[in-house]
Tab-separated table of C-alpha atoms and ligand atoms in Angstrom:
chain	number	residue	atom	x	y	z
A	1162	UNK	CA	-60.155	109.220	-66.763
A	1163	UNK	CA	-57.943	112.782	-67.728
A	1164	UNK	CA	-54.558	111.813	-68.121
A	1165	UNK	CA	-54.027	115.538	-66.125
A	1166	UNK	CA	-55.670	117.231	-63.990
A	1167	UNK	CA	-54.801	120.240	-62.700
A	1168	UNK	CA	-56.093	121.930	-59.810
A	1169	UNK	CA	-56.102	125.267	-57.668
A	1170	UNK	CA	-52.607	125.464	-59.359
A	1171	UNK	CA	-51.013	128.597	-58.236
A	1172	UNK	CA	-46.817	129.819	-58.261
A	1173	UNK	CA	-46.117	133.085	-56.530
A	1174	UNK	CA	-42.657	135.046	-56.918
A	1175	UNK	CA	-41.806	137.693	-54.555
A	1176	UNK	CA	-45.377	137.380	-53.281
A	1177	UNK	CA	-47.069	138.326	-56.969
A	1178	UNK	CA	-48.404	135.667	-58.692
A	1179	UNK	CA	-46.807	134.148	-62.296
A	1180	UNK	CA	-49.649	131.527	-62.347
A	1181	UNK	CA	-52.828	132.201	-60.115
A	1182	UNK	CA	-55.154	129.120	-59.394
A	1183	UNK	CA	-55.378	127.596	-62.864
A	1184	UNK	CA	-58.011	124.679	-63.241
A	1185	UNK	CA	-57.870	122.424	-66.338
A	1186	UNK	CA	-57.858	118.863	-67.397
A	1187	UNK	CA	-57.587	116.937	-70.941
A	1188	UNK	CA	-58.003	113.563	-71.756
A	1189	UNK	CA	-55.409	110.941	-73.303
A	1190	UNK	CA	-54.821	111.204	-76.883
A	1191	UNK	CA	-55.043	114.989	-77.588
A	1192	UNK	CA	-53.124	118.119	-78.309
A	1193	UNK	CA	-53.567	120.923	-76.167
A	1194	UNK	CA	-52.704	124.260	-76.880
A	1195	UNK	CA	-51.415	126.421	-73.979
A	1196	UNK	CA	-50.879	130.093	-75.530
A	1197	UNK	CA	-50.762	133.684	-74.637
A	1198	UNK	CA	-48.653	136.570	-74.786
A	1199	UNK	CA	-45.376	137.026	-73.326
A	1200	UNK	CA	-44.769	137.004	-69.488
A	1201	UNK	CA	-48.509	135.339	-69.383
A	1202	UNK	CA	-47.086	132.273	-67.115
A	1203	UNK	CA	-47.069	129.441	-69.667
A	1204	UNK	CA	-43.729	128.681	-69.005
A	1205	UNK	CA	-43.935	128.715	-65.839
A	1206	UNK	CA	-46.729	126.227	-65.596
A	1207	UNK	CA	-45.129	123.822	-67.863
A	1208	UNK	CA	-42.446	123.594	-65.005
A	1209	UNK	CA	-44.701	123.014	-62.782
A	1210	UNK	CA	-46.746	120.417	-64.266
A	1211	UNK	CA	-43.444	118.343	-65.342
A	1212	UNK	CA	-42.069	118.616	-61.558
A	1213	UNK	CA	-39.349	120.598	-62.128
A	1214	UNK	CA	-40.510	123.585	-59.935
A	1215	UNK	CA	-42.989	123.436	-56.913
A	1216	UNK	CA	-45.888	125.111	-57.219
A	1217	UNK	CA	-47.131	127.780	-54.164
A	1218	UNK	CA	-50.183	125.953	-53.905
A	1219	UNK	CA	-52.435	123.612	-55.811
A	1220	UNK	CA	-52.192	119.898	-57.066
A	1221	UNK	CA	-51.314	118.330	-60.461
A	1222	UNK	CA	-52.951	115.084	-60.948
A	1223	UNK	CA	-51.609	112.379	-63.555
A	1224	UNK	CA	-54.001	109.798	-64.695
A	1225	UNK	CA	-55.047	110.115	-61.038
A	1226	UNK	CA	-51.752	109.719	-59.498
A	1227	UNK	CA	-50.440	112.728	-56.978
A	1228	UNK	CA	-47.463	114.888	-58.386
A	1229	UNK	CA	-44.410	113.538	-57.152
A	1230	UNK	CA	-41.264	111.879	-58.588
A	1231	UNK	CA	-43.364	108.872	-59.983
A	1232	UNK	CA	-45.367	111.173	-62.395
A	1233	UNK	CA	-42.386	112.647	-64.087
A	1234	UNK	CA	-41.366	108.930	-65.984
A	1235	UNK	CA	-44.732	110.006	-67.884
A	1236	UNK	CA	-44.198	113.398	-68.791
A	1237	UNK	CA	-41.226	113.943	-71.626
A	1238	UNK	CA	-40.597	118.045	-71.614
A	1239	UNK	CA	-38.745	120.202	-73.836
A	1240	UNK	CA	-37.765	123.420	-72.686
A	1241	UNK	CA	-38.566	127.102	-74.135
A	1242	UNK	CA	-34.561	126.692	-74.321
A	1243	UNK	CA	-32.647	123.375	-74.618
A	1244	UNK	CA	-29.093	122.691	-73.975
A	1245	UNK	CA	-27.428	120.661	-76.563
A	1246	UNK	CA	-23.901	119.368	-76.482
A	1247	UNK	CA	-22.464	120.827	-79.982
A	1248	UNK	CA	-20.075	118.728	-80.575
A	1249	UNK	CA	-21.751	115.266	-80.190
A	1250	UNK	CA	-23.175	113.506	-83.057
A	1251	UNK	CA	-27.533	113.409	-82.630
A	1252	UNK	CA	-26.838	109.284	-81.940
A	1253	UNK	CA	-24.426	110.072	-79.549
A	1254	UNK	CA	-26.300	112.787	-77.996
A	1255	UNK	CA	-29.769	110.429	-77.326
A	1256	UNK	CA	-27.576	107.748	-76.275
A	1257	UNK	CA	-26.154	109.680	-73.781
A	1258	UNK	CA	-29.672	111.140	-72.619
A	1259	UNK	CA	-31.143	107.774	-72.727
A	1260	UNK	CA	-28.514	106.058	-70.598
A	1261	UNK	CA	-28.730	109.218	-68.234
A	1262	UNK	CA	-32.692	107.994	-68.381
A	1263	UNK	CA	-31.531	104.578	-66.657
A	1264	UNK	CA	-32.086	102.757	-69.778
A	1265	UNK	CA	-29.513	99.928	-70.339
A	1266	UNK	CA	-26.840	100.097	-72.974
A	1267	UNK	CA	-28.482	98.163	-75.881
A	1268	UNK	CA	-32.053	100.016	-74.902
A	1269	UNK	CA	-30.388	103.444	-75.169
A	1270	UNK	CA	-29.272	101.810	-78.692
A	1271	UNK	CA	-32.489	100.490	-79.988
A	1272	UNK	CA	-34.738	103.982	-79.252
A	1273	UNK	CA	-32.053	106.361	-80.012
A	1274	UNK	CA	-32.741	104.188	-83.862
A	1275	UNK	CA	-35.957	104.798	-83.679
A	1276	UNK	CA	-36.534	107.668	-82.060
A	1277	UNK	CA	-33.873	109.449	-84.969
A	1278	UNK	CA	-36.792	107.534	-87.892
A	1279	UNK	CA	-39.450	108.782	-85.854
A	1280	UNK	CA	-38.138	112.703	-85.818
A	1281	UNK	CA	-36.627	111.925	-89.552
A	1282	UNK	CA	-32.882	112.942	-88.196
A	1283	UNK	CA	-31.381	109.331	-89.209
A	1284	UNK	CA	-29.511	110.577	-92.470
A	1285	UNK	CA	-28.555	113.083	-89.900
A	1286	UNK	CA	-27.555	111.167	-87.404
A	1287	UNK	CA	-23.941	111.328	-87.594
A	1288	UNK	CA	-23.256	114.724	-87.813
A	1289	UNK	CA	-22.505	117.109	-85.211
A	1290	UNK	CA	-25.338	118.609	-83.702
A	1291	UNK	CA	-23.495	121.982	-84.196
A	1292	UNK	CA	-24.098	121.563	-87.815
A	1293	UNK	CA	-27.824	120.936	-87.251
A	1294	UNK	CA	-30.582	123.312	-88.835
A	1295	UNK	CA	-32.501	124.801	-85.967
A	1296	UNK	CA	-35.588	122.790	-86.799
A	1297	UNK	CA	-32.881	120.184	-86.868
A	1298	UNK	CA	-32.153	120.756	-83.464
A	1299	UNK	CA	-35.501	120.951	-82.177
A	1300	UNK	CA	-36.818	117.398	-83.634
A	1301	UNK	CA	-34.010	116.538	-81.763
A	1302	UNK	CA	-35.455	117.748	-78.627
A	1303	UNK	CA	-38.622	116.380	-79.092
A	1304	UNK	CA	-36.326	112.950	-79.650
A	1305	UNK	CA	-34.861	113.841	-76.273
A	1306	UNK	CA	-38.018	114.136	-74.438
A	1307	UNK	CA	-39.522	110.842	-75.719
A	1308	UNK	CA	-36.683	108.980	-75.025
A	1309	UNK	CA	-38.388	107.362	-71.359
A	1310	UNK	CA	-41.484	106.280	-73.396
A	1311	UNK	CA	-43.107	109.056	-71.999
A	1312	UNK	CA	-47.361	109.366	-72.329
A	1313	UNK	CA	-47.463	113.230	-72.061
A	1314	UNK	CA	-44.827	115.212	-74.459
A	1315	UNK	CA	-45.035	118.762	-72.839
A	1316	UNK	CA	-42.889	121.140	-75.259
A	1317	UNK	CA	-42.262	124.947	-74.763
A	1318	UNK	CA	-42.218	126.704	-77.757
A	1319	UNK	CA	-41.142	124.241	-79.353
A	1320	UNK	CA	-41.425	126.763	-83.000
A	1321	UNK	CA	-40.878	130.372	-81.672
A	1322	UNK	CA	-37.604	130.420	-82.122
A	1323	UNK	CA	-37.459	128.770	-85.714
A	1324	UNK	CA	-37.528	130.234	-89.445
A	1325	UNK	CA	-40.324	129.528	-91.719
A	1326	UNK	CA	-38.638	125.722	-92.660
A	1327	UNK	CA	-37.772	124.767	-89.046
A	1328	UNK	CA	-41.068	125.773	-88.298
A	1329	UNK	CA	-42.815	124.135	-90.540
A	1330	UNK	CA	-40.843	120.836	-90.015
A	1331	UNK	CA	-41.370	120.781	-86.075
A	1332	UNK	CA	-45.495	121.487	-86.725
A	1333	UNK	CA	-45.393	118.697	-89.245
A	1334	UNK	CA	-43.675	116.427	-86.793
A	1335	UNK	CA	-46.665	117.202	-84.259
A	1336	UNK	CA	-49.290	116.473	-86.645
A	1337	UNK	CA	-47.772	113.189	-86.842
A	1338	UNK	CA	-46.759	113.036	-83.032
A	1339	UNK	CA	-50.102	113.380	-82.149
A	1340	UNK	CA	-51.862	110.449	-83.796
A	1341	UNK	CA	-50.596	108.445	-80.625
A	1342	UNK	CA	-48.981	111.040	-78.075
A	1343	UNK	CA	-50.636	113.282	-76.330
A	1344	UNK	CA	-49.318	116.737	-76.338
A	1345	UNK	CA	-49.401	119.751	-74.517
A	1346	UNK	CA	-47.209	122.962	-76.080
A	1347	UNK	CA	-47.239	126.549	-75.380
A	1348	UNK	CA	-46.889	129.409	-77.866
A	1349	UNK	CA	-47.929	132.591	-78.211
A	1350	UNK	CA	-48.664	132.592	-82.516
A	1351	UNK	CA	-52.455	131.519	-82.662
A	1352	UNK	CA	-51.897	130.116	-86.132
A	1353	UNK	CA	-49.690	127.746	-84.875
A	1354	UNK	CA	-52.595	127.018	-82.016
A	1355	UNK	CA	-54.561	126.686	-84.808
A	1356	UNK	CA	-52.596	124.539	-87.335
A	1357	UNK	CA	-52.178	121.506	-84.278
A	1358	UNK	CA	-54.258	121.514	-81.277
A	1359	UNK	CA	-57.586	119.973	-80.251
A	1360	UNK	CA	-57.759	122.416	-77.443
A	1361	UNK	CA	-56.876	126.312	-76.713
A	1362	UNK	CA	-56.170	127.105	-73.186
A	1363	UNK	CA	-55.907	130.608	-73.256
A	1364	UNK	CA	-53.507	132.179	-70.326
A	1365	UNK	CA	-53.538	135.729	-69.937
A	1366	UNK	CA	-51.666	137.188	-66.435
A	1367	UNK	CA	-51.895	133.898	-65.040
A	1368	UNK	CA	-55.148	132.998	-65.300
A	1369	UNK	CA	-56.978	130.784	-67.736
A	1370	UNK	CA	-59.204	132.847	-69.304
A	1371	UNK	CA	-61.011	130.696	-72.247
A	1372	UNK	CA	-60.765	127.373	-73.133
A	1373	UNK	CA	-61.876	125.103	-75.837
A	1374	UNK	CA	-61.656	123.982	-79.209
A	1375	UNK	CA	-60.961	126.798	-81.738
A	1376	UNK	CA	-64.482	126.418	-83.381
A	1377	UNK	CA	-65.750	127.369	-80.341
A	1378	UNK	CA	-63.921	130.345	-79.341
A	1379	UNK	CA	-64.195	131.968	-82.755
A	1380	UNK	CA	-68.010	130.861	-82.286
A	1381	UNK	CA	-68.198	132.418	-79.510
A	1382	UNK	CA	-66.024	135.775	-80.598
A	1383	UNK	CA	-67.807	136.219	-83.561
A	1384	UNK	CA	-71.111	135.685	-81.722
A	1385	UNK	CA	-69.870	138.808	-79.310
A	1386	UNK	CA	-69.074	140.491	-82.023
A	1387	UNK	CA	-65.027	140.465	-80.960
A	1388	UNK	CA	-62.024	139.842	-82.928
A	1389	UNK	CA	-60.016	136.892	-81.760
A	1390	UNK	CA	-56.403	138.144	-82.358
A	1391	UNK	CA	-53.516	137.732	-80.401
A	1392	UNK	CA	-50.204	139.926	-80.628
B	207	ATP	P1	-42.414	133.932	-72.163
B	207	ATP	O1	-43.034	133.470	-73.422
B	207	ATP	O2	-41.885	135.331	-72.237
B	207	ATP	O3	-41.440	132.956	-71.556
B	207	ATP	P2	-44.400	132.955	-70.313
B	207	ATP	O4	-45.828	133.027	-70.665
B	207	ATP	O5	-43.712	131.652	-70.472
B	207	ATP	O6	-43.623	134.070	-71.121
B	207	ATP	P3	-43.372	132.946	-67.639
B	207	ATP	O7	-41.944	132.792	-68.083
B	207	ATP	O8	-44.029	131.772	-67.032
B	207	ATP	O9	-44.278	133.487	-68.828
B	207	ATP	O10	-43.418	134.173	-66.625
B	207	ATP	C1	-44.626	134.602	-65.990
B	207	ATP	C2	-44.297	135.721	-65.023
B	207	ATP	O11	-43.528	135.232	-63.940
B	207	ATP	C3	-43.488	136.854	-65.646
B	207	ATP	O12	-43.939	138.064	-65.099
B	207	ATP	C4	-42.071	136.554	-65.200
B	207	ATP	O13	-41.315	137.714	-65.106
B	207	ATP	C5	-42.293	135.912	-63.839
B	207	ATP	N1	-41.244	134.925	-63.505
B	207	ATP	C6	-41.014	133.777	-64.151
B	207	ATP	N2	-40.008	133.089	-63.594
B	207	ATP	C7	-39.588	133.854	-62.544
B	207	ATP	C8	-38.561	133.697	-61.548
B	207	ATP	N3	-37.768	132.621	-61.507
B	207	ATP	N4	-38.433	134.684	-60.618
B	207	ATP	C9	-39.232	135.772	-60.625
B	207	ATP	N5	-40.217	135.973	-61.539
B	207	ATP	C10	-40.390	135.048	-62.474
């Protein structure tokens, strides 16, 4: 069974659409690649699919389950822009986000240690999060979202924003991620599509307009004779 299915999805603002009636599905276990350019509606259909916007019309589906409160224990998002508290330690920081995830004391504990291995931040984990590296602070977020044992990591450019290191780090951390999360992220860089997805879902005013595997969209470019590019 997909672990999402999306359907008919559609979110209007002042009556124009920023998504318009996307369809899509992906199965557990892969890495999906949501990207397009700018103002295209990927972030806006991240927020829909992790609950925290409604959508104008159209269903999400999780492993068959309707969207509503239940479905968002399964989904672990990062946003385009998270909030950190500066002046906590990382430790204290997923302790804090853990207990606010209703896990008990010595749970919070016990993932927050793992989940700092996991994103390589435990020499790290001590020091203020002001003093982070921005690739720093983003394998922190991705700690953050994870920390409800979530089955679908949904992350919003998570490497946009980083140099060349931090953005290296974070794509490494996916590679490994993905061996047993499944993963949807949106970007606009193709090579970064490229370097870590399964599947392209390519967004373009709202609409999906290709999807599939990158061998078969630059099949099927080259075939028509068109350069895939994008920017
Ligand atoms: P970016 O990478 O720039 O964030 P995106 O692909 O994530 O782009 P969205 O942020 O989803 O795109 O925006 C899609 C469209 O919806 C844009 O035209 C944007 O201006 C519009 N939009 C998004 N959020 C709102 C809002 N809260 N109110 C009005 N319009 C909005």
């Amino acid at each position: 069974m997909a672990l999402l299915t999306v359907n008919n999805l559609t979110k209007n603002y002042d009556g124009k659409p920023a998504v318009n009636e996307i369809n899509f599905q992906f199965q557990p276990g892969k890495c999906i690649a949501l990207i397009g350019p700018n103002g295209a509606g990927k972030t806006t259909t991240l927020r829909m699919l992790s609950g925290l916007i409604k959508p104008s019309s159209g269903s999400v589906a999780f492993s068959g389950m309707k969207q509503n409160d239940d479905i968002r224990k399964y989904i672990g998002y990062l946003p385009q822009y998270p909030v950190f508290y500066a002046w906590m330690t990382g430790k204290e920081f997923l302790i804090y986000v853990g207990r606010l995830a209703h896990l008990s004391k010595e749970e919070a504990n016990k993932r927050t240690e793992m989940l700092l291995e996991r994103v390589g931040l435990t020499e790290a984990k001590n020091r203020r999060i002001g003093k982070y590296s921005g690739g720093m602070k983003q394998r922190l977020g991705i700690a953050q979202a994870m920390i409800h044992h979530p089955k679908l990591l949904m992350l919003d450019e998570p490497v946009s924003s980083l140099d060349p290191i931090g953005r290296r780090e974070v794509l490494t951390l996916m590679e490994e991620l993905k061996e047993d999360m499944t993963i949807l992220f949106s970007t606009h860089i193709l090579g970064d599509a490229d370097e870590v997805s399964d599947e392209l879902l390519l967004l373009h005013e709202g609409k999906i307009v290709e999807s599939g595997s990158m061998e078969e969209l630059r099949h099927k470019y080259q075939t028509a004779k068109i350069e895939l590019r994008f920017q």
